Amino acid sequence: MRHTTIADVARAAEVSTATVSHALNGTGRIAPATRVRVRSVASALGYGDRDGPPPVVSRTLALAVTTFGPDPWHFADVPFFAQAIAAATAAAHHRGYALTVLPSAPAENLWATLPVAGVLLMDSPADDPVARILRARGLPLAFDGRPAVLRPGEACVDNDHRAMTRQVLGHLAGQGATAIALMDGDGADHYTRTCRAAYLDWCAEHGVRPRPLPMPPPLVEDHGRTYDAVLSGPDRPDAVYGIYDPCGRRILASAARCSLSVPGDLLVVCASEDPAYARADPAVSTVSLDPSRTAEAAVAALVDLIERPGHRQRPVTVPARLHIRATSTRTAAASPYPPLTPTDTAGTSRPA
């Protein structure tokens, strides 16, 4: 490998080469914090050590979940991410790499200096500052979840969330639902934006009023009390599709407090990999995005980018699956929409 140049330091620190020169030489009028950051980046990248041996090629990959930006949250507690992390670790070890999982909101300096060969970003939002820093360093990137912009030399693995959202809505309508609500959050990631857009398009096509049910931030646990007023009101929904793991538990808790029977009064589907949903009473219908398979594919694509410089990766699509159980199954009333057979139904994967 070549030695680090001043341009490499400037890209990693997101400053000009002149600022790097001033920071390292103690000259110029730059902010103390910038001077410290540039020196830290230069040290981590080995700049100036021209008489020593070339830097060692890292055999470590990093995995990060940047959905909620700088807000810290414990994503490893969520079954979806827990399964993805386990699968990504096994896939990395199989290819001879270590895998380090970064906390949700590490310091900016860490991203600028992290000694890794490549990074797997999960649910990267639009204008992701982490992706910007890593791209400035020239690190290979693989995305589990489509980024707002996929550049040449980057890889992407995901599902077809639009198709699956429409499939869930069609299933609920086929079971007699006429007032379907979507429970989502304010995330700027592709998954959230695509599910919401598909829901709004479906409502417009069928001439029904959208019923959004915003979910509180990930660190706020109110056991579904946010929805009590909606479910106890005269204009309540008769079905809910929640696109995050906690949605099912929260809406069922709210329904119980409001004396609504499930599925009699309220149909429920949520996206989750938690096996507890299948054992619940009643068993909860879920959408699985197969995180183990997507993570394995993302790691394989990332390693190919590292070991085959200039290789162009085709985006990979992984089928999602709707598991229809008791909470969304009942004798259907007259419905203007065609019903689906209540069996597991494979969804197509997300288009590139």
Tab-separated table of N, CA, C and O in Angstrom, residues 25-104:
chain	number	residue	atom	x	y	z
A	25	ASN	N	1.206	22.043	11.400
A	25	ASN	CA	2.378	22.910	11.611
A	25	ASN	C	2.169	23.960	12.681
A	25	ASN	O	3.085	24.737	12.982
A	26	GLY	N	0.936	24.001	13.248
A	26	GLY	CA	0.661	24.972	14.294
A	26	GLY	C	0.554	26.384	13.778
A	26	GLY	O	0.805	27.345	14.513
A	27	THR	N	0.195	26.548	12.518
A	27	THR	CA	0.092	27.876	11.919
A	27	THR	C	-1.353	28.165	11.562
A	27	THR	O	-2.245	27.317	11.701
A	28	GLY	N	-1.608	29.330	11.044
A	28	GLY	CA	-2.935	29.686	10.551
A	28	GLY	C	-3.934	29.958	11.660
A	28	GLY	O	-3.679	29.713	12.848
A	29	ARG	N	-5.080	30.464	11.254
A	29	ARG	CA	-6.150	30.779	12.200
A	29	ARG	C	-7.292	29.782	11.996
A	29	ARG	O	-8.194	29.993	11.188
A	30	ILE	N	-7.207	28.672	12.703
A	30	ILE	CA	-8.256	27.654	12.633
A	30	ILE	C	-8.724	27.335	14.044
A	30	ILE	O	-8.001	27.566	15.028
A	31	ALA	N	-9.926	26.833	14.146
A	31	ALA	CA	-10.510	26.537	15.455
A	31	ALA	C	-9.698	25.465	16.169
A	31	ALA	O	-9.236	24.504	15.544
A	32	PRO	N	-9.509	25.618	17.476
A	32	PRO	CA	-8.753	24.605	18.234
A	32	PRO	C	-9.310	23.199	18.056
A	32	PRO	O	-8.554	22.235	17.945
A	33	ALA	N	-10.638	23.092	18.019
A	33	ALA	CA	-11.240	21.767	17.868
A	33	ALA	C	-10.889	21.155	16.514
A	33	ALA	O	-10.645	19.946	16.402
A	34	THR	N	-10.843	21.995	15.475
A	34	THR	CA	-10.474	21.507	14.140
A	34	THR	C	-9.017	21.067	14.122
A	34	THR	O	-8.678	20.032	13.534
A	35	ARG	N	-8.163	21.834	14.789
A	35	ARG	CA	-6.738	21.482	14.833
A	35	ARG	C	-6.547	20.121	15.507
A	35	ARG	O	-5.800	19.263	15.017
A	36	VAL	N	-7.265	19.917	16.606
A	36	VAL	CA	-7.161	18.640	17.325
A	36	VAL	C	-7.680	17.494	16.472
A	36	VAL	O	-7.077	16.418	16.399
A	37	ARG	N	-8.825	17.717	15.811
A	37	ARG	CA	-9.409	16.658	14.990
A	37	ARG	C	-8.500	16.284	13.830
A	37	ARG	O	-8.307	15.100	13.537
A	38	VAL	N	-7.935	17.279	13.141
A	38	VAL	CA	-7.059	16.998	12.003
A	38	VAL	C	-5.821	16.227	12.456
A	38	VAL	O	-5.410	15.257	11.808
A	39	ARG	N	-5.252	16.628	13.580
A	39	ARG	CA	-4.069	15.917	14.077
A	39	ARG	C	-4.413	14.479	14.457
A	39	ARG	O	-3.609	13.561	14.238
A	40	SER	N	-5.605	14.279	15.010
A	40	SER	CA	-6.029	12.935	15.383
A	40	SER	C	-6.203	12.058	14.153
A	40	SER	O	-5.772	10.902	14.120
A	41	VAL	N	-6.821	12.633	13.112
A	41	VAL	CA	-7.005	11.884	11.879
A	41	VAL	C	-5.664	11.558	11.238
A	41	VAL	O	-5.427	10.433	10.785
A	42	ALA	N	-4.788	12.527	11.188
A	42	ALA	CA	-3.468	12.311	10.582
A	42	ALA	C	-2.696	11.225	11.313
A	42	ALA	O	-2.051	10.364	10.691
A	43	SER	N	-2.782	11.231	12.643
A	43	SER	CA	-2.082	10.210	13.429
A	43	SER	C	-2.661	8.827	13.171
A	43	SER	O	-1.930	7.849	12.995
A	44	ALA	N	-4.006	8.747	13.134
A	44	ALA	CA	-4.654	7.455	12.921
A	44	ALA	C	-4.344	6.887	11.545
A	44	ALA	O	-4.225	5.667	11.384
A	45	LEU	N	-4.198	7.771	10.560
A	45	LEU	CA	-3.915	7.317	9.194
A	45	LEU	C	-2.428	7.112	8.934
A	45	LEU	O	-2.032	6.679	7.850
A	46	GLY	N	-1.597	7.434	9.914
A	46	GLY	CA	-0.163	7.225	9.755
A	46	GLY	C	0.522	8.260	8.896
A	46	GLY	O	1.611	8.016	8.369
A	47	TYR	N	-0.062	9.451	8.786
A	47	TYR	CA	0.548	10.486	7.957
A	47	TYR	C	1.842	10.983	8.601
A	47	TYR	O	1.914	11.234	9.803
A	48	GLY	N	2.869	11.112	7.803
A	48	GLY	CA	4.153	11.617	8.275
A	48	GLY	C	5.133	10.526	8.614
A	48	GLY	O	6.328	10.777	8.765
A	49	ASP	N	4.652	9.288	8.719
A	49	ASP	CA	5.551	8.189	9.079
A	49	ASP	C	6.143	7.593	7.804
A	49	ASP	O	5.987	6.427	7.497
A	50	ARG	N	6.831	8.427	7.060
A	50	ARG	CA	7.295	8.017	5.734
A	50	ARG	C	8.492	7.068	5.773
A	50	ARG	O	8.771	6.382	4.799
A	51	ASP	N	9.212	7.040	6.893
A	51	ASP	CA	10.390	6.187	6.959
A	51	ASP	C	10.048	4.782	7.453
A	51	ASP	O	10.877	3.882	7.398
A	52	GLY	N	8.862	4.622	7.955
A	52	GLY	CA	8.466	3.323	8.467
A	52	GLY	C	7.880	2.463	7.363
A	52	GLY	O	7.786	2.867	6.204
A	53	PRO	N	7.461	1.261	7.733
A	53	PRO	CA	6.878	0.356	6.736
A	53	PRO	C	5.494	0.822	6.314
A	53	PRO	O	4.850	1.594	7.030
A	54	PRO	N	5.011	0.384	5.171
A	54	PRO	CA	3.656	0.747	4.754
A	54	PRO	C	2.637	0.242	5.769
A	54	PRO	O	2.902	-0.715	6.497
A	55	PRO	N	1.497	0.871	5.850
A	55	PRO	CA	0.499	0.439	6.815
A	55	PRO	C	0.010	-0.974	6.523
A	55	PRO	O	-0.033	-1.414	5.376
A	56	VAL	N	-0.369	-1.695	7.579
A	56	VAL	CA	-0.863	-3.050	7.447
A	56	VAL	C	-2.302	-3.015	6.917
A	56	VAL	O	-3.107	-2.200	7.341
A	57	VAL	N	-2.602	-3.909	5.989
A	57	VAL	CA	-3.955	-3.988	5.458
A	57	VAL	C	-4.866	-4.583	6.528
A	57	VAL	O	-4.608	-5.660	7.050
A	58	SER	N	-5.924	-3.888	6.865
A	58	SER	CA	-6.824	-4.350	7.912
A	58	SER	C	-7.623	-5.553	7.443
A	58	SER	O	-8.037	-5.645	6.293
A	59	ARG	N	-7.855	-6.493	8.349
A	59	ARG	CA	-8.737	-7.623	8.101
A	59	ARG	C	-9.971	-7.522	8.990
A	59	ARG	O	-10.542	-8.512	9.419
A	60	THR	N	-10.372	-6.286	9.250
A	60	THR	CA	-11.544	-6.039	10.095
A	60	THR	C	-12.586	-5.258	9.319
A	60	THR	O	-12.262	-4.297	8.619
A	61	LEU	N	-13.825	-5.675	9.438
A	61	LEU	CA	-14.962	-4.949	8.888
A	61	LEU	C	-15.719	-4.292	10.032
A	61	LEU	O	-15.658	-4.743	11.177
A	62	ALA	N	-16.441	-3.234	9.722
A	62	ALA	CA	-17.280	-2.581	10.722
A	62	ALA	C	-18.737	-2.650	10.287
A	62	ALA	O	-19.034	-2.630	9.087
A	63	LEU	N	-19.622	-2.743	11.264
A	63	LEU	CA	-21.066	-2.707	11.011
A	63	LEU	C	-21.660	-1.597	11.858
A	63	LEU	O	-21.347	-1.487	13.049
A	64	ALA	N	-22.505	-0.785	11.260
A	64	ALA	CA	-23.123	0.318	11.998
A	64	ALA	C	-24.564	0.492	11.553
A	64	ALA	O	-24.903	0.257	10.391
A	65	VAL	N	-25.410	0.892	12.495
A	65	VAL	CA	-26.806	1.216	12.218
A	65	VAL	C	-26.957	2.718	12.423
A	65	VAL	O	-26.810	3.214	13.533
A	66	THR	N	-27.220	3.454	11.340
A	66	THR	CA	-27.222	4.919	11.412
A	66	THR	C	-28.601	5.513	11.178
A	66	THR	O	-28.736	6.695	10.877
A	67	THR	N	-29.637	4.706	11.364
A	67	THR	CA	-31.009	5.130	11.069
A	67	THR	C	-31.390	6.446	11.718
A	67	THR	O	-31.989	7.324	11.090
A	68	PHE	N	-31.092	6.573	13.011
A	68	PHE	CA	-31.556	7.730	13.773
A	68	PHE	C	-30.450	8.758	14.021
A	68	PHE	O	-30.499	9.513	14.990
A	69	GLY	N	-29.453	8.787	13.132
A	69	GLY	CA	-28.423	9.817	13.209
A	69	GLY	C	-27.669	9.782	14.530
A	69	GLY	O	-27.232	8.728	14.987
A	70	PRO	N	-27.510	10.950	15.178
A	70	PRO	CA	-26.707	11.016	16.390
A	70	PRO	C	-27.422	10.517	17.641
A	70	PRO	O	-26.823	10.462	18.711
A	71	ASP	N	-28.689	10.151	17.531
A	71	ASP	CA	-29.429	9.702	18.712
A	71	ASP	C	-28.988	8.291	19.104
A	71	ASP	O	-29.095	7.352	18.315
A	72	PRO	N	-28.508	8.110	20.352
A	72	PRO	CA	-28.092	6.771	20.776
A	72	PRO	C	-29.299	5.885	21.070
A	72	PRO	O	-30.286	6.324	21.639
A	73	TRP	N	-29.242	4.640	20.640
A	73	TRP	CA	-30.278	3.675	20.984
A	73	TRP	C	-29.693	2.274	20.870
A	73	TRP	O	-28.694	2.042	20.211
A	74	HIS	N	-30.320	1.325	21.558
A	74	HIS	CA	-29.766	-0.017	21.685
A	74	HIS	C	-30.352	-0.932	20.607
A	74	HIS	O	-31.217	-1.766	20.863
A	75	PHE	N	-29.844	-0.774	19.387
A	75	PHE	CA	-30.415	-1.523	18.267
A	75	PHE	C	-30.169	-3.025	18.389
A	75	PHE	O	-30.948	-3.830	17.863
A	76	ALA	N	-29.116	-3.439	19.089
A	76	ALA	CA	-28.828	-4.867	19.213
A	76	ALA	C	-29.883	-5.603	20.034
A	76	ALA	O	-29.944	-6.834	20.008
A	77	ASP	N	-30.727	-4.867	20.758
A	77	ASP	CA	-31.819	-5.488	21.512
A	77	ASP	C	-33.000	-5.847	20.605
A	77	ASP	O	-33.891	-6.592	21.018
A	78	VAL	N	-33.036	-5.291	19.399
A	78	VAL	CA	-34.134	-5.549	18.466
A	78	VAL	C	-33.834	-6.840	17.709
A	78	VAL	O	-32.739	-6.997	17.146
A	79	PRO	N	-34.764	-7.808	17.688
A	79	PRO	CA	-34.481	-9.092	17.027
A	79	PRO	C	-33.982	-8.963	15.593
A	79	PRO	O	-33.106	-9.720	15.172
A	80	PHE	N	-34.517	-8.009	14.827
A	80	PHE	CA	-34.073	-7.828	13.445
A	80	PHE	C	-32.569	-7.580	13.399
A	80	PHE	O	-31.831	-8.244	12.650
A	81	PHE	N	-32.087	-6.626	14.194
A	81	PHE	CA	-30.669	-6.285	14.159
A	81	PHE	C	-29.821	-7.354	14.837
A	81	PHE	O	-28.685	-7.610	14.417
A	82	ALA	N	-30.354	-7.994	15.875
A	82	ALA	CA	-29.604	-9.055	16.539
A	82	ALA	C	-29.317	-10.200	15.565
A	82	ALA	O	-28.198	-10.729	15.518
A	83	GLN	N	-30.320	-10.589	14.776
A	83	GLN	CA	-30.113	-11.648	13.795
A	83	GLN	C	-29.150	-11.209	12.694
A	83	GLN	O	-28.307	-11.994	12.235
A	84	ALA	N	-29.261	-9.957	12.273
A	84	ALA	CA	-28.367	-9.449	11.230
A	84	ALA	C	-26.920	-9.426	11.716
A	84	ALA	O	-25.999	-9.810	10.973
A	85	ILE	N	-26.708	-9.003	12.948
A	85	ILE	CA	-25.348	-8.933	13.500
A	85	ILE	C	-24.739	-10.330	13.588
A	85	ILE	O	-23.571	-10.546	13.226
A	86	ALA	N	-25.512	-11.299	14.086
A	86	ALA	CA	-24.999	-12.662	14.199
A	86	ALA	C	-24.636	-13.226	12.824
A	86	ALA	O	-23.577	-13.845	12.649
A	87	ALA	N	-25.501	-13.010	11.846
A	87	ALA	CA	-25.240	-13.530	10.507
A	87	ALA	C	-24.053	-12.825	9.851
A	87	ALA	O	-23.225	-13.468	9.184
A	88	ALA	N	-23.961	-11.505	10.043
A	88	ALA	CA	-22.843	-10.752	9.461
A	88	ALA	C	-21.516	-11.186	10.081
A	88	ALA	O	-20.496	-11.299	9.383
A	89	THR	N	-21.516	-11.438	11.382
A	89	THR	CA	-20.290	-11.889	12.051
A	89	THR	C	-19.839	-13.230	11.503
A	89	THR	O	-18.654	-13.430	11.186
A	90	ALA	N	-20.778	-14.169	11.377
A	90	ALA	CA	-20.435	-15.485	10.844
A	90	ALA	C	-19.935	-15.384	9.405
A	90	ALA	O	-18.959	-16.051	9.024
A	91	ALA	N	-20.577	-14.540	8.604
A	91	ALA	CA	-20.166	-14.387	7.210
A	91	ALA	C	-18.773	-13.769	7.110
A	91	ALA	O	-17.966	-14.168	6.261
A	92	ALA	N	-18.483	-12.788	7.965
A	92	ALA	CA	-17.156	-12.172	7.962
A	92	ALA	C	-16.085	-13.182	8.361
A	92	ALA	O	-15.022	-13.277	7.725
A	93	HIS	N	-16.353	-13.958	9.401
A	93	HIS	CA	-15.381	-14.966	9.841
A	93	HIS	C	-15.141	-16.001	8.742
A	93	HIS	O	-13.998	-16.464	8.554
A	94	HIS	N	-16.185	-16.346	8.030
A	94	HIS	CA	-16.054	-17.323	6.953
A	94	HIS	C	-15.112	-16.827	5.863
A	94	HIS	O	-14.408	-17.628	5.233
A	95	ARG	N	-15.077	-15.516	5.664
A	95	ARG	CA	-14.201	-14.933	4.643
A	95	ARG	C	-12.857	-14.485	5.216
A	95	ARG	O	-12.064	-13.855	4.533
A	96	GLY	N	-12.589	-14.787	6.498
A	96	GLY	CA	-11.308	-14.465	7.092
A	96	GLY	C	-11.195	-13.055	7.641
A	96	GLY	O	-10.085	-12.533	7.800
A	97	TYR	N	-12.325	-12.423	7.963
A	97	TYR	CA	-12.338	-11.066	8.504
A	97	TYR	C	-12.961	-11.058	9.892
A	97	TYR	O	-13.840	-11.876	10.207
A	98	ALA	N	-12.507	-10.135	10.708
A	98	ALA	CA	-13.191	-9.847	11.972
A	98	ALA	C	-14.302	-8.841	11.686
A	98	ALA	O	-14.292	-8.164	10.651
A	99	LEU	N	-15.259	-8.748	12.587
A	99	LEU	CA	-16.342	-7.768	12.438
A	99	LEU	C	-16.523	-7.049	13.759
A	99	LEU	O	-16.715	-7.672	14.802
A	100	THR	N	-16.466	-5.728	13.711
A	100	THR	CA	-16.731	-4.928	14.904
A	100	THR	C	-18.041	-4.174	14.699
A	100	THR	O	-18.283	-3.624	13.621
A	101	VAL	N	-18.896	-4.195	15.726
A	101	VAL	CA	-20.195	-3.527	15.651
A	101	VAL	C	-20.098	-2.218	16.411
A	101	VAL	O	-19.820	-2.200	17.614
A	102	LEU	N	-20.320	-1.127	15.709
A	102	LEU	CA	-20.177	0.203	16.302
A	102	LEU	C	-21.462	0.615	17.026
A	102	LEU	O	-22.554	0.242	16.600
A	103	PRO	N	-21.349	1.350	18.114
A	103	PRO	CA	-22.555	1.892	18.751
A	103	PRO	C	-23.270	2.846	17.811
A	103	PRO	O	-22.702	3.307	16.818
A	104	SER	N	-24.526	3.151	18.130
A	104	SER	CA	-25.348	3.913	17.190
A	104	SER	C	-24.863	5.338	16.981
A	104	SER	O	-25.112	5.921	15.929
